[in-house]
Coordinates of C-alpha atoms in Angstrom, one line a residue:
M1367 CA 44.0 -61.2 -286.1
D1368 CA 43.0 -58.7 -283.0
K1369 CA 45.6 -55.9 -281.8
K1370 CA 47.1 -57.9 -279.6
T1371 CA 47.7 -60.8 -281.7
F1372 CA 49.0 -58.6 -284.0
F1373 CA 51.3 -56.9 -281.6
H1374 CA 52.8 -60.0 -280.2
K1375 CA 53.6 -60.8 -283.7
V1376 CA 55.1 -58.0 -284.7
S1377 CA 57.3 -58.6 -281.1
Q1378 CA 58.1 -62.3 -282.5
M1379 CA 59.0 -60.7 -286.1
R1380 CA 61.4 -58.4 -285.0
A1381 CA 63.3 -60.7 -282.4
A1382 CA 63.7 -63.1 -285.3
Q1383 CA 65.0 -60.6 -287.4
R1384 CA 67.6 -59.6 -284.7
E1385 CA 68.4 -63.2 -284.4
Y1386 CA 68.8 -63.7 -288.0
F1387 CA 71.1 -60.5 -288.7
K1388 CA 73.3 -61.6 -285.7
T1389 CA 73.6 -64.9 -286.4
R1390 CA 72.9 -65.0 -290.2
S1391 CA 71.6 -68.9 -289.4
S1392 CA 69.1 -70.1 -292.1
A1393 CA 66.5 -71.4 -289.0
A1394 CA 66.5 -67.5 -287.8
L1395 CA 65.6 -66.5 -291.7
A1396 CA 63.0 -69.3 -291.9
S1397 CA 61.2 -67.8 -288.9
S1398 CA 61.6 -64.5 -289.9
K1399 CA 59.9 -64.6 -293.3
L1400 CA 57.1 -67.0 -292.4
L1401 CA 56.7 -64.0 -289.3
E1402 CA 56.4 -61.4 -292.2
K1403 CA 54.1 -63.4 -294.3
Q1404 CA 51.7 -63.2 -291.4
I1405 CA 52.2 -59.8 -290.7
D1406 CA 52.1 -59.1 -294.4
E1407 CA 48.7 -61.2 -295.1
E1408 CA 47.0 -59.4 -291.9
I1409 CA 48.2 -56.1 -293.0
K1410 CA 46.4 -56.6 -296.4
R1411 CA 43.2 -58.2 -294.5
A1412 CA 43.0 -54.9 -292.4
K1413 CA 44.0 -52.8 -295.2
A1414 CA 41.2 -54.3 -297.1
I1415 CA 38.3 -53.9 -294.5
M1416 CA 39.8 -50.2 -294.0
A1417 CA 39.2 -49.8 -298.1
A1418 CA 36.0 -51.2 -298.2
K1419 CA 34.3 -49.0 -295.3
A1420 CA 36.1 -45.9 -296.8
K1421 CA 34.3 -46.5 -300.0
L1422 CA 30.5 -46.3 -298.1
F1423 CA 31.9 -42.2 -297.9
Y1424 CA 33.4 -41.1 -301.3
E1425 CA 34.1 -42.5 -304.6
L1426 CA 36.8 -41.1 -307.0
V1427 CA 35.7 -39.3 -309.9
N1428 CA 37.3 -38.0 -313.1
T1429 CA 41.0 -39.2 -312.8
D1430 CA 43.3 -37.1 -314.6
P1431 CA 45.7 -38.2 -317.4
Q1432 CA 48.2 -37.9 -314.8
T1433 CA 47.2 -40.3 -312.7
S1434 CA 47.7 -42.5 -314.9
Q1435 CA 51.1 -43.1 -313.3
E1436 CA 50.8 -46.7 -311.0
W1437 CA 52.3 -45.2 -308.3
L1438 CA 50.5 -42.0 -308.0
N1439 CA 47.0 -43.8 -308.4
D1440 CA 48.3 -46.1 -305.5
H1441 CA 48.9 -43.2 -303.2
I1442 CA 45.5 -41.4 -304.2
R1443 CA 43.4 -44.4 -303.3
A1444 CA 45.2 -45.7 -299.9
S1445 CA 45.0 -42.2 -298.9
L1446 CA 41.5 -41.6 -299.6
D1447 CA 40.8 -44.8 -298.3
Y1448 CA 43.2 -43.9 -294.8
F1449 CA 41.3 -41.0 -294.5
F1450 CA 37.8 -42.0 -294.7
C1451 CA 38.1 -45.5 -292.8
D1452 CA 37.4 -44.2 -289.4
A1453 CA 34.5 -41.7 -290.3
E1454 CA 31.6 -42.7 -288.3
F1455 CA 28.4 -41.5 -290.2
Q1456 CA 27.3 -40.3 -293.5
H1457 CA 25.9 -37.4 -292.4
Q1458 CA 27.2 -34.3 -294.0
S1459 CA 27.6 -32.3 -290.5
E1460 CA 29.8 -35.3 -289.7
L1461 CA 31.8 -35.8 -292.1
S1462 CA 32.5 -32.2 -292.4
S1463 CA 33.6 -32.0 -288.5
H1464 CA 35.6 -35.0 -290.0
F1465 CA 37.2 -33.1 -292.9
H1466 CA 38.4 -30.2 -290.4
D1467 CA 39.6 -32.7 -287.8
H1468 CA 41.8 -35.0 -290.0
G1469 CA 42.4 -32.9 -293.4
F1470 CA 42.4 -29.2 -294.3
S1471 CA 39.4 -27.9 -296.0
G1472 CA 40.1 -25.1 -298.2
T1473 CA 38.1 -22.9 -300.5
Y1474 CA 38.8 -21.7 -303.9
D1475 CA 35.6 -21.1 -306.3
F1476 CA 35.0 -25.0 -305.3
P1477 CA 35.2 -27.0 -302.3
T1478 CA 39.0 -28.7 -301.8
L1479 CA 40.0 -31.5 -299.5
V1480 CA 44.0 -31.8 -298.5
I1481 CA 45.5 -35.5 -296.5
N1482 CA 48.5 -36.5 -296.5
D1483 CA 49.9 -39.1 -298.9
M1484 CA 49.8 -42.3 -297.5
G1485 CA 52.5 -43.9 -299.9
D1486 CA 55.0 -40.9 -299.0
T1487 CA 57.6 -42.1 -296.6
S1488 CA 59.0 -38.8 -296.2
D1489 CA 55.3 -37.8 -294.7
D1490 CA 55.8 -34.0 -296.0
D1491 CA 53.6 -34.7 -299.3
M1492 CA 49.9 -33.8 -299.4
L1493 CA 47.5 -34.8 -301.8
E1494 CA 44.7 -32.2 -303.0
F1495 CA 40.9 -33.2 -304.0
K1496 CA 37.8 -31.0 -305.4
Y1497 CA 34.8 -32.8 -303.6
E1498 CA 31.3 -32.6 -303.8
Y1499 CA 28.7 -34.2 -301.6
T1500 CA 25.9 -35.7 -303.4
N1501 CA 23.5 -38.4 -301.9
H1502 CA 25.1 -39.0 -298.6
K1503 CA 28.7 -40.0 -300.4
Y1504 CA 31.6 -37.6 -301.3
Y1505 CA 32.9 -37.5 -305.0
V1506 CA 36.3 -36.4 -305.1
T1507 CA 38.7 -35.7 -307.7
F1508 CA 42.5 -35.7 -307.5
L1509 CA 43.8 -31.6 -308.4
N1510 CA 47.5 -32.2 -307.1
R1511 CA 50.2 -33.4 -305.3
L1512 CA 51.8 -31.1 -303.1
K1513 CA 55.3 -31.4 -302.0
G1514 CA 56.9 -30.8 -298.5

């Protein structure tokens, strides 16, 4: 689905949802659910494409026992996929520029990256990673969830 079609479907979905909440009709509910399903399928498809592209640039390694919490692991992967999916090149100088433009890069005694927690609906939490660049790929290790 292209952007224009997606926008049109979301507009239709919102209209159907408003109609349902206004009338509570079963036809409006059925229409709303059908459109919601189509939008959900498109989001799932787009996320899979983004994740596949992002995986060219990074690999998550050394997962800590604290990341065994499924919701946190989902946040970590979604955030890394979102961050790396729009990187244009695998060359370190280009990715370093991407780091500084779209994340916060700092240094302890090792390089770190801090990016938005894409699973956080309040938009104020960040995730911190240690990384190493080897063979045109970033190998990242989750360090910390920073509360906003």
